Coordinates of C-alpha atoms (C1' of nucleotides) in Angstrom, one line a residue:
Chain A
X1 CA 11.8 0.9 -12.6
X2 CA 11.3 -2.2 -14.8
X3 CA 9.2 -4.1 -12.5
X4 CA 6.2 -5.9 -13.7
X5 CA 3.1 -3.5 -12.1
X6 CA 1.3 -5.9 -9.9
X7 CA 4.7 -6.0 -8.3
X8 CA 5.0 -2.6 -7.8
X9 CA 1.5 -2.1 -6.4
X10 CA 2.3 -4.7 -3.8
X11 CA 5.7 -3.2 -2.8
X12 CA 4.3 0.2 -2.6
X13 CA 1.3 -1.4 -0.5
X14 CA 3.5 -3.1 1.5
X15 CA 5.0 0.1 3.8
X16 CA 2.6 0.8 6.7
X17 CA 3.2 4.5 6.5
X18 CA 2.4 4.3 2.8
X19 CA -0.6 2.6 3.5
X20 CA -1.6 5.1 5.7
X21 CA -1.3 8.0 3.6
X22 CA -3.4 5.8 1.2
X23 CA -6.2 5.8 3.8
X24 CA -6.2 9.5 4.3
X25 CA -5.8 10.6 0.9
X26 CA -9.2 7.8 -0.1
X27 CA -11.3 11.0 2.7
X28 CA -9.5 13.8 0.9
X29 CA -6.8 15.1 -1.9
X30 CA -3.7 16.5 0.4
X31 CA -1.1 18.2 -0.3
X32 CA 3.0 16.8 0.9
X33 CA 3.0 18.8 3.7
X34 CA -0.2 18.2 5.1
X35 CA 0.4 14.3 4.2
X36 CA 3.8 14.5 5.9
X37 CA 2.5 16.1 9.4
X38 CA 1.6 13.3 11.3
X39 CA 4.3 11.2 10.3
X40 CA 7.4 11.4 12.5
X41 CA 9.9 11.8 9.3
X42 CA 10.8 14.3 7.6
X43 CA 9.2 16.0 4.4
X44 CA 11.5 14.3 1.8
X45 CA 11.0 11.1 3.1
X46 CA 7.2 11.4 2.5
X47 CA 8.3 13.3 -0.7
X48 CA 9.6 9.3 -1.5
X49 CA 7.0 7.2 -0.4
X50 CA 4.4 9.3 -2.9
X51 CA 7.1 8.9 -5.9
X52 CA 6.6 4.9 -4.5
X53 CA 2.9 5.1 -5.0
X54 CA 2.7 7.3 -7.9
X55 CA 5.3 4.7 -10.0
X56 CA 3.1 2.2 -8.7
X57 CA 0.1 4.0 -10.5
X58 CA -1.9 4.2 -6.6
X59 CA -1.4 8.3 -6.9
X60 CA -1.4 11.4 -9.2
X61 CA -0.4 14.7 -8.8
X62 CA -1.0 17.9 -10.2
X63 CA 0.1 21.4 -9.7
X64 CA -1.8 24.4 -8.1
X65 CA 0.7 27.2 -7.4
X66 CA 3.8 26.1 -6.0
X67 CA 1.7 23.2 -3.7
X68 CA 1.3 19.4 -5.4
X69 CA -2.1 18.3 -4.5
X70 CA -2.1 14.3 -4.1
X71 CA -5.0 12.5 -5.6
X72 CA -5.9 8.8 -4.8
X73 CA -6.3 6.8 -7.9
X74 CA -8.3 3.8 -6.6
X75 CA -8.3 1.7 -10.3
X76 CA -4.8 -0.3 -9.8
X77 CA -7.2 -1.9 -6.4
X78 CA -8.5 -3.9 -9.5
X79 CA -5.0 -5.6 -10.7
X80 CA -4.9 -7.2 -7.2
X81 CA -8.1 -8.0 -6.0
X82 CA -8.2 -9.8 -9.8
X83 CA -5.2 -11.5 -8.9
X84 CA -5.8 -12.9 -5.5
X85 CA -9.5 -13.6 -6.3
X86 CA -8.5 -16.0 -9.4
X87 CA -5.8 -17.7 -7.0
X88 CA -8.2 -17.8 -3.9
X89 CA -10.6 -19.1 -5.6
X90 CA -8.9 -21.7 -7.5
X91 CA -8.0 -22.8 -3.9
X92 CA -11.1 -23.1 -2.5
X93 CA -12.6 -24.8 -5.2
X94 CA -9.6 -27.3 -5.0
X95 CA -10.5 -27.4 -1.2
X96 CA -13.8 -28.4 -2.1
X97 CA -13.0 -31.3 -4.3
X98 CA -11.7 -34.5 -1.7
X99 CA -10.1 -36.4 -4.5
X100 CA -7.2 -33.9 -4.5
X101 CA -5.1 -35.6 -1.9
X102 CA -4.9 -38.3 -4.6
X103 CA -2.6 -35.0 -6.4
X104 CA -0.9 -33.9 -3.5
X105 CA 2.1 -36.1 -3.3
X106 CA 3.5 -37.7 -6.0
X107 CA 6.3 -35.5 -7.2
X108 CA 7.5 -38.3 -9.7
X109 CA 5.1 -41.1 -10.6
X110 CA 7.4 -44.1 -8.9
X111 CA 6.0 -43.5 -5.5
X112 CA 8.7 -44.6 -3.2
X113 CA 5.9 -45.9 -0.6
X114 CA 3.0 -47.3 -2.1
X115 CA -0.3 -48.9 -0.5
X116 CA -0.7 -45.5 2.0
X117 CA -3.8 -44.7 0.2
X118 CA -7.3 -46.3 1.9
X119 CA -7.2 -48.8 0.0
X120 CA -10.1 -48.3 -2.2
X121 CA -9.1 -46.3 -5.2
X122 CA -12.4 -46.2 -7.1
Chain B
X1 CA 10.4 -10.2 12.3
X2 CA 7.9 -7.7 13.9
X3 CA 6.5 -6.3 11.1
X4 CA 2.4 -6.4 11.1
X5 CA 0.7 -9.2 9.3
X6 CA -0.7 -7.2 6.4
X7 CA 2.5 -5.4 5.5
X8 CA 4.2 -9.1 5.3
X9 CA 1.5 -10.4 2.9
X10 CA 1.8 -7.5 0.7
X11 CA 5.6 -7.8 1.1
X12 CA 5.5 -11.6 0.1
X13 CA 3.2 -10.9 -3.0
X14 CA 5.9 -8.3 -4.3
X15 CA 8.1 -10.7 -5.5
X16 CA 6.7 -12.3 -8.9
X17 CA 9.0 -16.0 -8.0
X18 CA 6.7 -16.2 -4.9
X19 CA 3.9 -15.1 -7.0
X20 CA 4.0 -17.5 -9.3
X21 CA 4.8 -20.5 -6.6
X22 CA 1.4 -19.6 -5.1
X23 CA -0.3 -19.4 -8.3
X24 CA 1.0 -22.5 -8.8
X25 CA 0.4 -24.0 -5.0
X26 CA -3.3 -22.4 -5.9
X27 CA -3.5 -25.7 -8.3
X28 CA -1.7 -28.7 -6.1
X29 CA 0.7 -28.7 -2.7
X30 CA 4.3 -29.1 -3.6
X31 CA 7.7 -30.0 -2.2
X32 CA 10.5 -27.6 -2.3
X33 CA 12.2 -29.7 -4.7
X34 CA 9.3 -29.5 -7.2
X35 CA 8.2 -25.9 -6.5
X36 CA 12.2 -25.1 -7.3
X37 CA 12.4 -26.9 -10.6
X38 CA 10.8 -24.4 -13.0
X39 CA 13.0 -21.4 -11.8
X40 CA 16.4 -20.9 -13.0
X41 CA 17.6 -20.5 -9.2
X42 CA 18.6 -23.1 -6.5
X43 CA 16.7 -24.6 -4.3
X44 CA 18.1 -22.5 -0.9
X45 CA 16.5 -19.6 -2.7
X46 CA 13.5 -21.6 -3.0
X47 CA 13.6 -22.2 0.5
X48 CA 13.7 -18.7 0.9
X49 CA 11.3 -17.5 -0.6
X50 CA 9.3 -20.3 1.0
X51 CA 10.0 -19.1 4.7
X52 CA 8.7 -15.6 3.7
X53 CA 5.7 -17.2 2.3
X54 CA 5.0 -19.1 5.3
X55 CA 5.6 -16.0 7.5
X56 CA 2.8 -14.4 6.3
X57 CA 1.1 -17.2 6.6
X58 CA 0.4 -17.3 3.0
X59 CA 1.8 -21.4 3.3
X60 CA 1.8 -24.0 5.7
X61 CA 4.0 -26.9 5.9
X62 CA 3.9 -30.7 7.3
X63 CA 6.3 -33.7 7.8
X64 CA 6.2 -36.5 5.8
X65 CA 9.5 -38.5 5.9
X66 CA 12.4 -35.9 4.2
X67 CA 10.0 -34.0 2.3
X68 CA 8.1 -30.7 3.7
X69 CA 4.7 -30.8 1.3
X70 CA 3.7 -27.0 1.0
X71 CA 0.1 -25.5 1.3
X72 CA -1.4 -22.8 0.4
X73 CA -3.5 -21.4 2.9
X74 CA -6.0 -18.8 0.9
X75 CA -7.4 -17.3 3.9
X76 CA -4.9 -14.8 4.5
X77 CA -6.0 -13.1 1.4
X78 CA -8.9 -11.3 3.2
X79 CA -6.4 -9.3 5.1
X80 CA -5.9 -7.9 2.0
X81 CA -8.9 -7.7 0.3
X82 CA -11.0 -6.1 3.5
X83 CA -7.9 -3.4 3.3
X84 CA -8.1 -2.9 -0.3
X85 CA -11.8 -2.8 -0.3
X86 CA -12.2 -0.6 2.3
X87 CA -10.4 2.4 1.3
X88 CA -11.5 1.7 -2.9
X89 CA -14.8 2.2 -1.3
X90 CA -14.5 5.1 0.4
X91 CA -12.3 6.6 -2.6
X92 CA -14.8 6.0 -5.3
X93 CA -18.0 7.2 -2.6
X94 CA -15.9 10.1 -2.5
X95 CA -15.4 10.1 -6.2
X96 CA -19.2 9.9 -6.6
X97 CA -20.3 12.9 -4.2
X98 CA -19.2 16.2 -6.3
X99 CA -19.3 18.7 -3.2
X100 CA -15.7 17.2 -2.1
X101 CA -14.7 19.7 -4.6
X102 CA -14.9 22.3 -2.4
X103 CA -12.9 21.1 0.4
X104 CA -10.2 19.7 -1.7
X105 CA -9.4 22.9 -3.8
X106 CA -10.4 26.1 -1.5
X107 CA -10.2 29.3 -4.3
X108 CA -10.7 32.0 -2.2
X109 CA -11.6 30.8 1.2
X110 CA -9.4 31.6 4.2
X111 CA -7.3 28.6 3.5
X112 CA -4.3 29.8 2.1
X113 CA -3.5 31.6 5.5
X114 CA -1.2 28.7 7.0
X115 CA -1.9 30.2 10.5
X116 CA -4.6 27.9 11.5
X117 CA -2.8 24.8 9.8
X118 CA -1.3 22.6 12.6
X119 CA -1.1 25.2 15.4
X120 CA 1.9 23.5 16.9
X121 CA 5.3 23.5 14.4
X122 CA 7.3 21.8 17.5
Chain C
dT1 C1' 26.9 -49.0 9.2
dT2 C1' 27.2 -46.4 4.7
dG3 C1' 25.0 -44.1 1.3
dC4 C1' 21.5 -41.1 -1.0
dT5 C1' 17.8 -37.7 -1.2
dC6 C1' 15.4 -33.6 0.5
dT7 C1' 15.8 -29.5 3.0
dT8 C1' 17.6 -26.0 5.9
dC9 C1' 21.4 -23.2 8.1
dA10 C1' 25.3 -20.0 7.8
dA11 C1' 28.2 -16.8 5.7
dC12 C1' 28.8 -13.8 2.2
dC13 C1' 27.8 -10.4 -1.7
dG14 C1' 25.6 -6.7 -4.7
dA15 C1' 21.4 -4.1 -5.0
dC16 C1' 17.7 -1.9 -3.2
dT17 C1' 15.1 0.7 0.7
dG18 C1' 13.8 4.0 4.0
dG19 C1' 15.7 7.4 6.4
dT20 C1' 18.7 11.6 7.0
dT21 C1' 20.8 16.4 5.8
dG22 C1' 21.8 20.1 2.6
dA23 C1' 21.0 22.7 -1.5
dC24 C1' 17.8 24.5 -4.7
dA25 C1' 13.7 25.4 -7.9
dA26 C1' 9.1 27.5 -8.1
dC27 C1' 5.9 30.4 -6.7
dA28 C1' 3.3 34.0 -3.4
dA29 C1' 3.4 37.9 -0.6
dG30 C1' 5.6 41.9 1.5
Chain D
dC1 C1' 13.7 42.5 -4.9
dT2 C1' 13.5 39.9 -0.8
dT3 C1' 11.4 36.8 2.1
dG4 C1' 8.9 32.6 3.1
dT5 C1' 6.4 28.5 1.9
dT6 C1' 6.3 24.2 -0.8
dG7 C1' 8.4 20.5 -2.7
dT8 C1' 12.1 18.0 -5.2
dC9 C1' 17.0 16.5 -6.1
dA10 C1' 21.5 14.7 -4.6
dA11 C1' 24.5 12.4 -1.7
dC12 C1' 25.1 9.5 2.0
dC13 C1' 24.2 5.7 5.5
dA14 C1' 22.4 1.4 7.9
dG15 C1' 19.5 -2.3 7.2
dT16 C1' 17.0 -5.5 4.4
dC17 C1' 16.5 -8.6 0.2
dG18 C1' 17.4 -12.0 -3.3
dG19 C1' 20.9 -14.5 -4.7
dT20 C1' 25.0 -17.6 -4.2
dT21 C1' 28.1 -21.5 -2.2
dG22 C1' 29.3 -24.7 1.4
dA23 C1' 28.1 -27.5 5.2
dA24 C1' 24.9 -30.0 7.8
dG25 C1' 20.5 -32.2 9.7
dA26 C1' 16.7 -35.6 8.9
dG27 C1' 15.0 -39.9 6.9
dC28 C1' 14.8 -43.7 3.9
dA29 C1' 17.3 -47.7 1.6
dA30 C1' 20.9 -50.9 1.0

DNA sequence: TTGCTCTTCAACCGACTGGTTGACAACAAG
DNA sequence: CTTGTTGTCAACCAGTCGGTTGAAGAGCAA
């Protein structure tokens, strides 16, 4: 339960059968059983994999009679996309730049092997 | 081992340690020894969570005498990013067309007659 | 050779996960 | 009220996960 959310979101994302129903329910709202009758498992364990993606903030639920009608709650796409964007693109942009081999290596500043570099350090 | 390639990158980015190792690979490659220093674990752990990394193909590795200099590979993120914004698409296209209303909530159609639901209760 | 550093491998442990079955609450319809 | 449908709760089980410690492999440096 304590787990920061962009964990969570990731976990839950990371079940294939949960990412299924997370492909079905972005046509249409569905109810547990209807969710669960593809699946090769029973009801309960679907029952499971929604509490996963509810906690995870991916679902909502609300009642209508004795059925549970699941409702896909695309916002929490936005804490990950954020995330990887910032880190993808702080990559690329570090791909971009040549000088960053200079970086790379020296874990402490007495390299053990000097002279490897080309020779003409600016 | 045989689990599909998205469910392992989602899988790797669940755990906030390996998280924060690629935020920080994002800025410089590392050794294991360097990557391991800021966490209050020990360095087999780091190795760890550095495999699972690499099996997603989040991280690749090279020789270069006793250390293994870790890299972040950023392309994997599309995996995830096509997935995620794929189905926040369709969700909030479906969000934004009102008539889904009256497929998701039948009031007084023949729905709630479960005789036409699946046909086949096996 | 003998060391020393960096890294991984192997075994083990407690906690969590995804699945099961059984019981039961809530509601609709007969 | 009784029956049937829908869904959850509880207990249990095997497997995985993140962590540990200990041993060992791979490469440089004396």
């Amino acid at each position: 339960m304590p787990a920061d959310p962009l964990s969570r979101v990731f976990s839950a994302l990371a079940d294939p059968t949960r990412r299924d129903m997370v492909a079905r329910l972005a046509v249409a709202d569905a109810t547990v059983n209807g969710l669960a009758e593809p699946y090769d498992v029973s009801v309960q364990a679907v029952s499971k994999h929604l509490k996963v993606l509810e906690d995870a903030g991916l679902v909502s639920r609300s009642r209508q009679a004795q059925r549970r009608p699941v409702h896909l709650e695309a916002d929490v796409f936005d804490l990950m996309t954020t995330w990887i964007e910032r880190y993808r693109r702080q990559a690329e942009e570090r791909y971009r730049r040549l000088d960053d081999v200079l970086q790379t290596m020296p874990d402490d500043v007495d390299t053990p092997t000097p002279s490897t570099q080309t020779g003409a350090p600016s």
